[in-house]
């Protein structure tokens, strides 16, 4: 029997046409789909006997050929097992188009190391080497981990992304679910670093997910996060420099501290144009347990600068990555508007 062998037909049944199914759905299917084809549970169990042409991969999920499942088949089997009842995969999204449709899985998505592999992180293990595949479902679902399916629960499902035809958790969430099961500090560090360096996500989003998962109390995770934040800031500083050079902004002084003459330290800035009293500060705050206190301090600093007549433009690493031209226009506008403002207070500019 090969991958294209048709479903066995019970003489009294009239199987529904399966032209709308994708190729993988003709190899991996559910008990409910088999029943809709006229295949009774007893017949399915008979096909799965030792030496038979089928296998039962997970409760209610069948592989319609002998031999080990492929990575794609394992992914879809896990999703079929975890998808909400009544939302059977394989329902055509656009009936009548005549083309195979991608499976539809409700309230289930791949997460953890498998998702990171599908997102293209090179340091994530190969799919076939994973003993189990993490699948994210709502917290109240009555579903247990079994076989190659490892159930991960959440109070709020993120919006899934699609990779190689299956729904996957966004990279920050997938990282948190992977890190929760890892004790190898080197692996944790490599995953976080590649996710940021490769442009898959911003450090703050990763730290937020790790914090929500209560993982920041683990020493090896904290060490990896500190390295991640340092690397993320370095990348953001490089992008800021690129923005100034490539978009023709006047040269600022870089990485400076401001003080009032004979007075207190006002704070550090990533770029400052003294003649126009315009500054850029990279917002690389990482949400942690004391986020409210950090934000209050951050807001006070900004208000203090503005009372002195210094315009502070706050830019996040994500904005620098996704809309660098727009951020350059914001800074240029602030520089051009300097002539219409009252002169700023005199401050001492020192290297940081």
mmCIF file of C-alpha atoms in Angstrom:
data_model
loop_
_atom_site.group_PDB
_atom_site.id
_atom_site.type_symbol
_atom_site.label_atom_id
_atom_site.label_comp_id
_atom_site.label_asym_id
_atom_site.label_seq_id
_atom_site.Cartn_x
_atom_site.Cartn_y
_atom_site.Cartn_z
ATOM 1 C CA UNK A 1 0.000 0.000 0.000
ATOM 2 C CA UNK A 2 1.403 3.429 -0.873
ATOM 3 C CA UNK A 3 0.578 6.971 0.167
ATOM 4 C CA UNK A 4 -2.105 7.296 -2.488
ATOM 5 C CA UNK A 5 -3.943 4.078 -1.656
ATOM 6 C CA UNK A 6 -7.656 4.969 -1.394
ATOM 7 C CA UNK A 7 -9.609 4.481 1.787
ATOM 8 C CA UNK A 8 -11.183 1.009 2.085
ATOM 9 C CA UNK A 9 -14.828 1.114 1.132
ATOM 10 C CA UNK A 10 -17.564 -0.563 3.060
ATOM 11 C CA UNK A 11 -20.061 -2.004 0.503
ATOM 12 C CA UNK A 12 -23.047 -0.321 2.153
ATOM 13 C CA UNK A 13 -21.364 3.071 2.251
ATOM 14 C CA UNK A 14 -21.060 5.781 -0.363
ATOM 15 C CA UNK A 15 -17.798 7.542 0.437
ATOM 16 C CA UNK A 16 -17.689 11.289 0.010
ATOM 17 C CA UNK A 17 -15.334 12.556 -2.720
ATOM 18 C CA UNK A 18 -11.963 13.549 -1.264
ATOM 19 C CA UNK A 19 -10.670 15.706 -4.111
ATOM 20 C CA UNK A 20 -10.711 18.753 -1.827
ATOM 21 C CA UNK A 21 -8.228 17.175 0.580
ATOM 22 C CA UNK A 22 -4.556 18.075 0.484
ATOM 23 C CA UNK A 23 -1.988 15.349 -0.052
ATOM 24 C CA UNK A 24 -1.062 15.090 3.613
ATOM 25 C CA UNK A 25 -4.731 14.776 4.577
ATOM 26 C CA UNK A 26 -4.980 11.686 2.395
ATOM 27 C CA UNK A 27 -2.192 10.107 4.420
ATOM 28 C CA UNK A 28 -3.128 11.325 7.908
ATOM 29 C CA UNK A 29 -6.755 11.436 8.974
ATOM 30 C CA UNK A 30 -9.077 11.255 11.965
ATOM 31 C CA UNK A 31 -11.658 8.733 13.104
ATOM 32 C CA UNK A 32 -14.369 11.307 12.385
ATOM 33 C CA UNK A 33 -13.160 11.771 8.821
ATOM 34 C CA UNK A 34 -13.000 8.021 8.310
ATOM 35 C CA UNK A 35 -16.578 7.677 9.517
ATOM 36 C CA UNK A 36 -17.618 10.355 7.030
ATOM 37 C CA UNK A 37 -16.055 8.141 4.323
ATOM 38 C CA UNK A 38 -18.088 5.164 5.484
ATOM 39 C CA UNK A 39 -15.254 3.487 7.395
ATOM 40 C CA UNK A 40 -16.499 2.122 10.711
ATOM 41 C CA UNK A 41 -14.260 2.104 13.813
ATOM 42 C CA UNK A 42 -14.014 -1.686 13.671
ATOM 43 C CA UNK A 43 -12.767 -1.519 10.080
ATOM 44 C CA UNK A 44 -10.191 1.154 10.998
ATOM 45 C CA UNK A 45 -8.933 -0.959 13.903
ATOM 46 C CA UNK A 46 -8.653 -3.970 11.600
ATOM 47 C CA UNK A 47 -6.485 -1.992 9.195
ATOM 48 C CA UNK A 48 -4.179 -1.059 12.112
ATOM 49 C CA UNK A 49 -3.492 -4.627 13.227
ATOM 50 C CA UNK A 50 0.141 -5.754 13.325
ATOM 51 C CA UNK A 51 1.423 -5.924 9.760
ATOM 52 C CA UNK A 52 -1.597 -4.002 8.459
ATOM 53 C CA UNK A 53 -1.486 -1.064 6.037
ATOM 54 C CA UNK A 54 -2.456 1.605 8.588
ATOM 55 C CA UNK A 55 -1.182 2.862 11.956
ATOM 56 C CA UNK A 56 -2.833 4.707 14.812
ATOM 57 C CA UNK A 57 -0.420 7.556 15.560
ATOM 58 C CA UNK A 58 -2.483 9.196 18.306
ATOM 59 C CA UNK A 59 -5.908 8.607 19.815
ATOM 60 C CA UNK A 60 -8.361 9.088 16.972
ATOM 61 C CA UNK A 61 -5.631 9.883 14.413
ATOM 62 C CA UNK A 62 -4.538 7.411 11.745
ATOM 63 C CA UNK A 63 -1.593 7.167 9.359
ATOM 64 C CA UNK A 64 -2.788 5.524 6.158
ATOM 65 C CA UNK A 65 0.456 3.822 5.214
ATOM 66 C CA UNK A 66 3.003 1.543 6.901
ATOM 67 C CA UNK A 67 6.464 2.704 7.932
ATOM 68 C CA UNK A 68 7.537 5.686 10.018
ATOM 69 C CA UNK A 69 5.678 8.996 9.597
ATOM 70 C CA UNK A 70 7.372 11.952 7.950
ATOM 71 C CA UNK A 71 7.893 15.236 9.795
ATOM 72 C CA UNK A 72 4.933 16.729 7.958
ATOM 73 C CA UNK A 73 2.729 13.794 8.902
ATOM 74 C CA UNK A 74 3.691 14.050 12.576
ATOM 75 C CA UNK A 75 2.908 17.770 12.631
ATOM 76 C CA UNK A 76 -0.523 17.298 11.116
ATOM 77 C CA UNK A 77 -1.249 14.286 13.303
ATOM 78 C CA UNK A 78 -0.540 16.337 16.434
ATOM 79 C CA UNK A 79 -2.731 19.180 15.178
ATOM 80 C CA UNK A 80 -5.545 16.795 14.259
ATOM 81 C CA UNK A 81 -5.355 15.307 17.739
ATOM 82 C CA UNK A 82 -5.405 18.717 19.444
ATOM 83 C CA UNK A 83 -7.867 20.638 17.247
ATOM 84 C CA UNK A 84 -11.137 21.512 18.925
ATOM 85 C CA UNK A 85 -13.889 18.961 18.458
ATOM 86 C CA UNK A 86 -16.361 20.048 15.848
ATOM 87 C CA UNK A 87 -13.619 21.848 13.926
ATOM 88 C CA UNK A 88 -12.369 18.902 11.975
ATOM 89 C CA UNK A 89 -9.424 19.691 9.709
ATOM 90 C CA UNK A 90 -9.841 19.498 6.000
ATOM 91 C CA UNK A 91 -13.043 21.495 5.601
ATOM 92 C CA UNK A 92 -12.709 23.527 2.382
ATOM 93 C CA UNK A 93 -12.225 27.217 2.979
ATOM 94 C CA UNK A 94 -13.579 28.013 -0.492
ATOM 95 C CA UNK A 95 -15.839 25.136 -1.567
ATOM 96 C CA UNK A 96 -16.078 24.555 -5.238
ATOM 97 C CA UNK A 97 -12.700 25.941 -6.207
ATOM 98 C CA UNK A 98 -11.545 22.513 -7.326
ATOM 99 C CA UNK A 99 -8.191 22.935 -5.591
ATOM 100 C CA UNK A 100 -6.973 21.089 -2.488
ATOM 101 C CA UNK A 101 -7.361 23.135 0.671
ATOM 102 C CA UNK A 102 -5.002 23.535 3.560
ATOM 103 C CA UNK A 103 -6.238 21.928 6.772
ATOM 104 C CA UNK A 104 -8.030 24.202 9.196
ATOM 105 C CA UNK A 105 -7.170 23.678 12.864
ATOM 106 C CA UNK A 106 -9.077 25.637 15.496
ATOM 107 C CA UNK A 107 -7.680 26.320 18.949
ATOM 108 C CA UNK A 108 -4.435 24.469 18.264
ATOM 109 C CA UNK A 109 -1.016 25.508 16.955
ATOM 110 C CA UNK A 110 2.523 24.134 16.967
ATOM 111 C CA UNK A 111 4.833 25.760 19.526
ATOM 112 C CA UNK A 112 8.172 25.139 21.250
ATOM 113 C CA UNK A 113 11.188 23.745 19.409
ATOM 114 C CA UNK A 114 9.111 22.402 16.515
ATOM 115 C CA UNK A 115 7.666 25.859 15.862
ATOM 116 C CA UNK A 116 11.120 27.448 16.030
ATOM 117 C CA UNK A 117 12.329 24.942 13.449
ATOM 118 C CA UNK A 118 9.406 25.850 11.196
ATOM 119 C CA UNK A 119 10.166 29.555 11.660
ATOM 120 C CA UNK A 120 13.621 28.830 10.259
ATOM 121 C CA UNK A 121 15.890 29.013 13.323
ATOM 122 C CA UNK A 122 18.926 26.975 12.353
ATOM 123 C CA UNK A 123 19.856 26.072 15.929
ATOM 124 C CA UNK A 124 16.465 24.435 16.568
ATOM 125 C CA UNK A 125 16.715 20.620 16.347
ATOM 126 C CA UNK A 126 15.471 18.775 13.234
ATOM 127 C CA UNK A 127 11.802 17.852 13.499
ATOM 128 C CA UNK A 128 12.406 14.118 13.248
ATOM 129 C CA UNK A 129 14.835 14.266 16.171
ATOM 130 C CA UNK A 130 12.156 15.631 18.506
ATOM 131 C CA UNK A 131 10.663 12.999 20.759
ATOM 132 C CA UNK A 132 7.492 15.018 21.034
ATOM 133 C CA UNK A 133 5.919 18.028 19.320
ATOM 134 C CA UNK A 134 4.533 20.833 21.484
ATOM 135 C CA UNK A 135 1.007 21.941 20.638
ATOM 136 C CA UNK A 136 -0.563 25.026 22.214
ATOM 137 C CA UNK A 137 -4.227 24.853 23.259
ATOM 138 C CA UNK A 138 -6.572 26.828 25.562
ATOM 139 C CA UNK A 139 -6.095 26.126 29.245
ATOM 140 C CA UNK A 140 -9.544 24.627 29.819
ATOM 141 C CA UNK A 141 -9.332 22.076 27.016
ATOM 142 C CA UNK A 142 -9.709 18.490 28.229
ATOM 143 C CA UNK A 143 -6.709 17.061 26.457
ATOM 144 C CA UNK A 144 -3.734 15.093 27.687
ATOM 145 C CA UNK A 145 -0.227 14.666 26.362
ATOM 146 C CA UNK A 146 0.295 11.320 24.708
ATOM 147 C CA UNK A 147 2.614 9.752 22.169
ATOM 148 C CA UNK A 148 4.382 12.427 20.138
ATOM 149 C CA UNK A 149 1.891 15.130 21.181
ATOM 150 C CA UNK A 150 2.906 17.288 24.155
ATOM 151 C CA UNK A 151 0.063 19.575 25.186
ATOM 152 C CA UNK A 152 0.973 23.111 26.327
ATOM 153 C CA UNK A 153 -1.843 25.186 27.812
ATOM 154 C CA UNK A 154 -2.401 28.923 27.806
ATOM 155 C CA UNK A 155 -5.047 31.279 29.137
ATOM 156 C CA UNK A 156 -4.904 33.304 25.913
ATOM 157 C CA UNK A 157 -4.051 31.832 22.531
ATOM 158 C CA UNK A 158 -1.901 34.116 20.374
ATOM 159 C CA UNK A 159 -2.795 34.711 16.753
ATOM 160 C CA UNK A 160 -1.102 31.869 14.883
ATOM 161 C CA UNK A 161 1.286 32.380 12.006
ATOM 162 C CA UNK A 162 1.654 29.900 9.154
ATOM 163 C CA UNK A 163 4.873 28.105 8.326
ATOM 164 C CA UNK A 164 5.084 25.290 5.785
ATOM 165 C CA UNK A 165 1.302 25.099 5.759
ATOM 166 C CA UNK A 166 0.659 24.631 9.495
ATOM 167 C CA UNK A 167 -0.336 27.113 12.223
ATOM 168 C CA UNK A 168 2.557 27.950 14.527
ATOM 169 C CA UNK A 169 2.898 30.160 17.578
ATOM 170 C CA UNK A 170 4.725 33.482 17.054
ATOM 171 C CA UNK A 171 8.457 33.267 17.746
ATOM 172 C CA UNK A 172 8.399 34.922 21.222
ATOM 173 C CA UNK A 173 5.716 32.525 22.463
ATOM 174 C CA UNK A 174 7.423 29.519 20.857
ATOM 175 C CA UNK A 175 10.692 30.528 22.538
ATOM 176 C CA UNK A 176 9.057 30.718 25.959
ATOM 177 C CA UNK A 177 7.464 27.282 25.528
ATOM 178 C CA UNK A 178 10.784 25.821 24.393
ATOM 179 C CA UNK A 179 12.834 27.461 27.164
ATOM 180 C CA UNK A 180 10.384 26.201 29.786
ATOM 181 C CA UNK A 181 11.580 22.664 29.021
ATOM 182 C CA UNK A 182 15.290 23.332 28.482
ATOM 183 C CA UNK A 183 18.028 23.066 31.090
ATOM 184 C CA UNK A 184 20.927 23.517 28.650
ATOM 185 C CA UNK A 185 22.069 27.113 29.192
ATOM 186 C CA UNK A 186 24.001 27.145 25.919
ATOM 187 C CA UNK A 187 20.961 26.048 23.942
ATOM 188 C CA UNK A 188 18.771 28.689 25.588
ATOM 189 C CA UNK A 189 21.334 31.388 24.794
ATOM 190 C CA UNK A 190 21.672 30.263 21.150
ATOM 191 C CA UNK A 191 17.913 30.195 20.583
ATOM 192 C CA UNK A 192 17.350 33.664 22.036
ATOM 193 C CA UNK A 193 20.317 35.128 20.217
ATOM 194 C CA UNK A 194 19.376 33.735 16.799
ATOM 195 C CA UNK A 195 15.769 34.834 17.203
ATOM 196 C CA UNK A 196 16.867 38.456 17.684
ATOM 197 C CA UNK A 197 19.908 38.491 15.396
ATOM 198 C CA UNK A 198 17.902 36.871 12.617
ATOM 199 C CA UNK A 199 15.184 39.522 12.812
ATOM 200 C CA UNK A 200 12.478 37.098 13.929
ATOM 201 C CA UNK A 201 11.465 39.248 16.913
ATOM 202 C CA UNK A 202 12.544 42.022 19.247
ATOM 203 C CA UNK A 203 14.187 41.366 22.645
ATOM 204 C CA UNK A 204 11.389 43.069 24.588
ATOM 205 C CA UNK A 205 8.787 40.708 23.128
ATOM 206 C CA UNK A 206 10.867 37.688 24.143
ATOM 207 C CA UNK A 207 11.418 38.957 27.679
ATOM 208 C CA UNK A 208 7.709 39.707 28.032
ATOM 209 C CA UNK A 209 6.812 36.108 27.166
ATOM 210 C CA UNK A 210 9.510 34.718 29.461
ATOM 211 C CA UNK A 211 8.262 36.927 32.256
ATOM 212 C CA UNK A 212 4.638 35.867 31.705
ATOM 213 C CA UNK A 213 5.780 32.251 31.837
ATOM 214 C CA UNK A 214 7.582 32.951 35.144
ATOM 215 C CA UNK A 215 10.905 31.804 33.739
ATOM 216 C CA UNK A 216 13.020 34.795 34.776
ATOM 217 C CA UNK A 217 13.748 33.251 38.156
ATOM 218 C CA UNK A 218 15.889 30.548 36.545
ATOM 219 C CA UNK A 219 19.575 31.552 36.615
ATOM 220 C CA UNK A 220 20.445 30.122 33.189
ATOM 221 C CA UNK A 221 17.483 31.974 31.651
ATOM 222 C CA UNK A 222 18.415 35.263 33.347
ATOM 223 C CA UNK A 223 21.981 34.978 32.032
ATOM 224 C CA UNK A 224 20.714 34.340 28.504
ATOM 225 C CA UNK A 225 18.299 37.281 28.746
ATOM 226 C CA UNK A 226 21.067 39.649 29.876
ATOM 227 C CA UNK A 227 23.123 38.648 26.829
ATOM 228 C CA UNK A 228 20.038 38.981 24.627
ATOM 229 C CA UNK A 229 19.308 42.514 25.816
ATOM 230 C CA UNK A 230 22.919 43.585 25.326
ATOM 231 C CA UNK A 231 22.913 42.166 21.803
ATOM 232 C CA UNK A 232 19.535 43.721 21.057
ATOM 233 C CA UNK A 233 20.742 47.153 22.153
ATOM 234 C CA UNK A 234 23.883 46.841 20.016
ATOM 235 C CA UNK A 235 21.751 45.980 16.967
ATOM 236 C CA UNK A 236 19.439 48.920 17.655
ATOM 237 C CA UNK A 237 22.393 51.304 17.985
ATOM 238 C CA UNK A 238 23.753 50.104 14.627
ATOM 239 C CA UNK A 239 20.346 50.718 13.014
ATOM 240 C CA UNK A 240 20.169 54.196 14.543
ATOM 241 C CA UNK A 241 23.583 55.055 13.113
ATOM 242 C CA UNK A 242 22.469 53.694 9.729
ATOM 243 C CA UNK A 243 19.324 55.838 9.875
ATOM 244 C CA UNK A 244 21.318 59.028 10.438
ATOM 245 C CA UNK A 245 23.847 58.292 7.687
ATOM 246 C CA UNK A 246 21.578 56.873 4.987
ATOM 247 C CA UNK A 247 18.779 59.423 5.431
ATOM 248 C CA UNK A 248 20.982 62.500 5.411
ATOM 249 C CA UNK A 249 20.449 63.708 8.954
ATOM 250 C CA UNK A 250 23.077 66.040 10.424
ATOM 251 C CA UNK A 251 25.672 64.363 12.587
ATOM 252 C CA UNK A 252 24.735 64.236 16.270
ATOM 253 C CA UNK A 253 26.984 63.582 19.225
ATOM 254 C CA UNK A 254 26.615 59.931 20.156
ATOM 255 C CA UNK A 255 26.074 58.268 23.523
ATOM 256 C CA UNK A 256 26.238 61.255 25.829
ATOM 257 C CA UNK A 257 25.247 62.210 29.361
ATOM 258 C CA UNK A 258 23.668 65.599 30.052
ATOM 259 C CA UNK A 259 24.158 67.631 33.242
ATOM 260 C CA UNK A 260 23.070 71.038 34.390
ATOM 261 C CA UNK A 261 26.063 73.333 35.014
ATOM 262 C CA UNK A 262 27.183 72.566 38.541
ATOM 263 C CA UNK A 263 24.009 70.580 38.979
ATOM 264 C CA UNK A 264 22.737 67.029 38.873
ATOM 265 C CA UNK A 265 23.060 64.389 36.221
ATOM 266 C CA UNK A 266 20.054 64.513 33.852
ATOM 267 C CA UNK A 267 20.438 61.221 32.066
ATOM 268 C CA UNK A 268 21.991 59.485 29.101
ATOM 269 C CA UNK A 269 20.962 59.822 25.450
ATOM 270 C CA UNK A 270 21.847 57.741 22.414
ATOM 271 C CA UNK A 271 22.097 60.725 20.048
ATOM 272 C CA UNK A 272 21.955 64.476 20.672
ATOM 273 C CA UNK A 273 21.935 67.548 18.443
ATOM 274 C CA UNK A 274 23.099 70.363 20.776
ATOM 275 C CA UNK A 275 22.264 73.288 18.466
ATOM 276 C CA UNK A 276 18.679 72.145 18.029
ATOM 277 C CA UNK A 277 18.305 70.614 21.536
ATOM 278 C CA UNK A 278 16.895 67.436 20.004
ATOM 279 C CA UNK A 279 17.715 63.988 21.356
ATOM 280 C CA UNK A 280 17.010 60.396 20.396
ATOM 281 C CA UNK A 281 16.633 57.745 23.054
ATOM 282 C CA UNK A 282 16.294 54.083 22.181
ATOM 283 C CA UNK A 283 13.469 52.494 24.112
ATOM 284 C CA UNK A 284 15.007 49.129 24.896
ATOM 285 C CA UNK A 285 13.225 48.615 28.184
ATOM 286 C CA UNK A 286 12.498 44.972 28.846
ATOM 287 C CA UNK A 287 9.297 44.182 30.725
ATOM 288 C CA UNK A 288 9.993 42.455 34.018
ATOM 289 C CA UNK A 289 8.305 42.229 37.378
ATOM 290 C CA UNK A 290 9.160 45.879 38.198
ATOM 291 C CA UNK A 291 7.930 47.242 34.856
ATOM 292 C CA UNK A 292 5.671 49.891 36.439
ATOM 293 C CA UNK A 293 8.552 51.338 38.444
ATOM 294 C CA UNK A 294 10.805 51.365 35.390
ATOM 295 C CA UNK A 295 8.173 53.110 33.310
ATOM 296 C CA UNK A 296 7.619 55.760 35.972
ATOM 297 C CA UNK A 297 11.333 56.510 36.088
ATOM 298 C CA UNK A 298 11.468 56.571 32.285
ATOM 299 C CA UNK A 299 8.537 59.022 32.092
ATOM 300 C CA UNK A 300 10.030 61.317 34.739
ATOM 301 C CA UNK A 301 13.285 61.519 32.841
ATOM 302 C CA UNK A 302 11.481 62.461 29.642
ATOM 303 C CA UNK A 303 9.386 65.133 31.355
ATOM 304 C CA UNK A 304 12.493 66.643 32.954
ATOM 305 C CA UNK A 305 14.219 66.996 29.573
ATOM 306 C CA UNK A 306 11.129 68.564 28.030
ATOM 307 C CA UNK A 307 10.845 71.127 30.847
ATOM 308 C CA UNK A 308 14.388 72.192 29.958
ATOM 309 C CA UNK A 309 13.330 72.686 26.335
ATOM 310 C CA UNK A 310 14.988 69.513 25.020
ATOM 311 C CA UNK A 311 12.890 67.513 22.570
ATOM 312 C CA UNK A 312 13.306 63.788 23.101
ATOM 313 C CA UNK A 313 12.344 61.396 20.301
ATOM 314 C CA UNK A 314 11.832 57.886 21.602
ATOM 315 C CA UNK A 315 12.359 55.086 19.086
ATOM 316 C CA UNK A 316 11.904 51.375 19.661
ATOM 317 C CA UNK A 317 14.178 48.785 18.021
ATOM 318 C CA UNK A 318 11.126 47.392 16.214
ATOM 319 C CA UNK A 319 10.350 50.751 14.609
ATOM 320 C CA UNK A 320 13.968 51.114 13.537
ATOM 321 C CA UNK A 321 13.792 47.692 11.941
ATOM 322 C CA UNK A 322 10.382 47.974 10.287
ATOM 323 C CA UNK A 323 10.010 51.691 9.449
ATOM 324 C CA UNK A 324 13.418 53.323 9.510
ATOM 325 C CA UNK A 325 12.472 55.921 6.869
ATOM 326 C CA UNK A 326 9.471 57.032 8.905
ATOM 327 C CA UNK A 327 11.597 57.346 12.060
ATOM 328 C CA UNK A 328 14.133 59.445 10.141
ATOM 329 C CA UNK A 329 11.294 61.756 9.084
ATOM 330 C CA UNK A 330 10.203 62.145 12.722
ATOM 331 C CA UNK A 331 13.716 63.161 13.771
ATOM 332 C CA UNK A 332 14.095 65.503 10.788
ATOM 333 C CA UNK A 333 10.807 67.217 11.665
ATOM 334 C CA UNK A 334 11.944 67.735 15.262
ATOM 335 C CA UNK A 335 15.228 69.263 14.049
ATOM 336 C CA UNK A 336 13.445 71.612 11.637
ATOM 337 C CA UNK A 337 10.991 72.731 14.323
ATOM 338 C CA UNK A 338 13.788 73.719 16.710
ATOM 339 C CA UNK A 339 13.880 77.282 15.360
ATOM 340 C CA UNK A 340 10.241 77.837 16.331
ATOM 341 C CA UNK A 341 10.784 76.919 19.989
ATOM 342 C CA UNK A 342 12.122 78.959 22.870
ATOM 343 C CA UNK A 343 15.837 78.397 23.465
ATOM 344 C CA UNK A 344 16.595 75.369 25.606
ATOM 345 C CA UNK A 345 18.368 75.607 28.947
ATOM 346 C CA UNK A 346 22.133 75.369 28.801
ATOM 347 C CA UNK A 347 23.354 71.876 29.602
ATOM 348 C CA UNK A 348 26.776 70.252 29.800
ATOM 349 C CA UNK A 349 27.286 67.390 27.313
ATOM 350 C CA UNK A 350 29.651 64.644 28.468
ATOM 351 C CA UNK A 351 30.630 61.337 26.834
ATOM 352 C CA UNK A 352 28.803 58.369 28.275
#
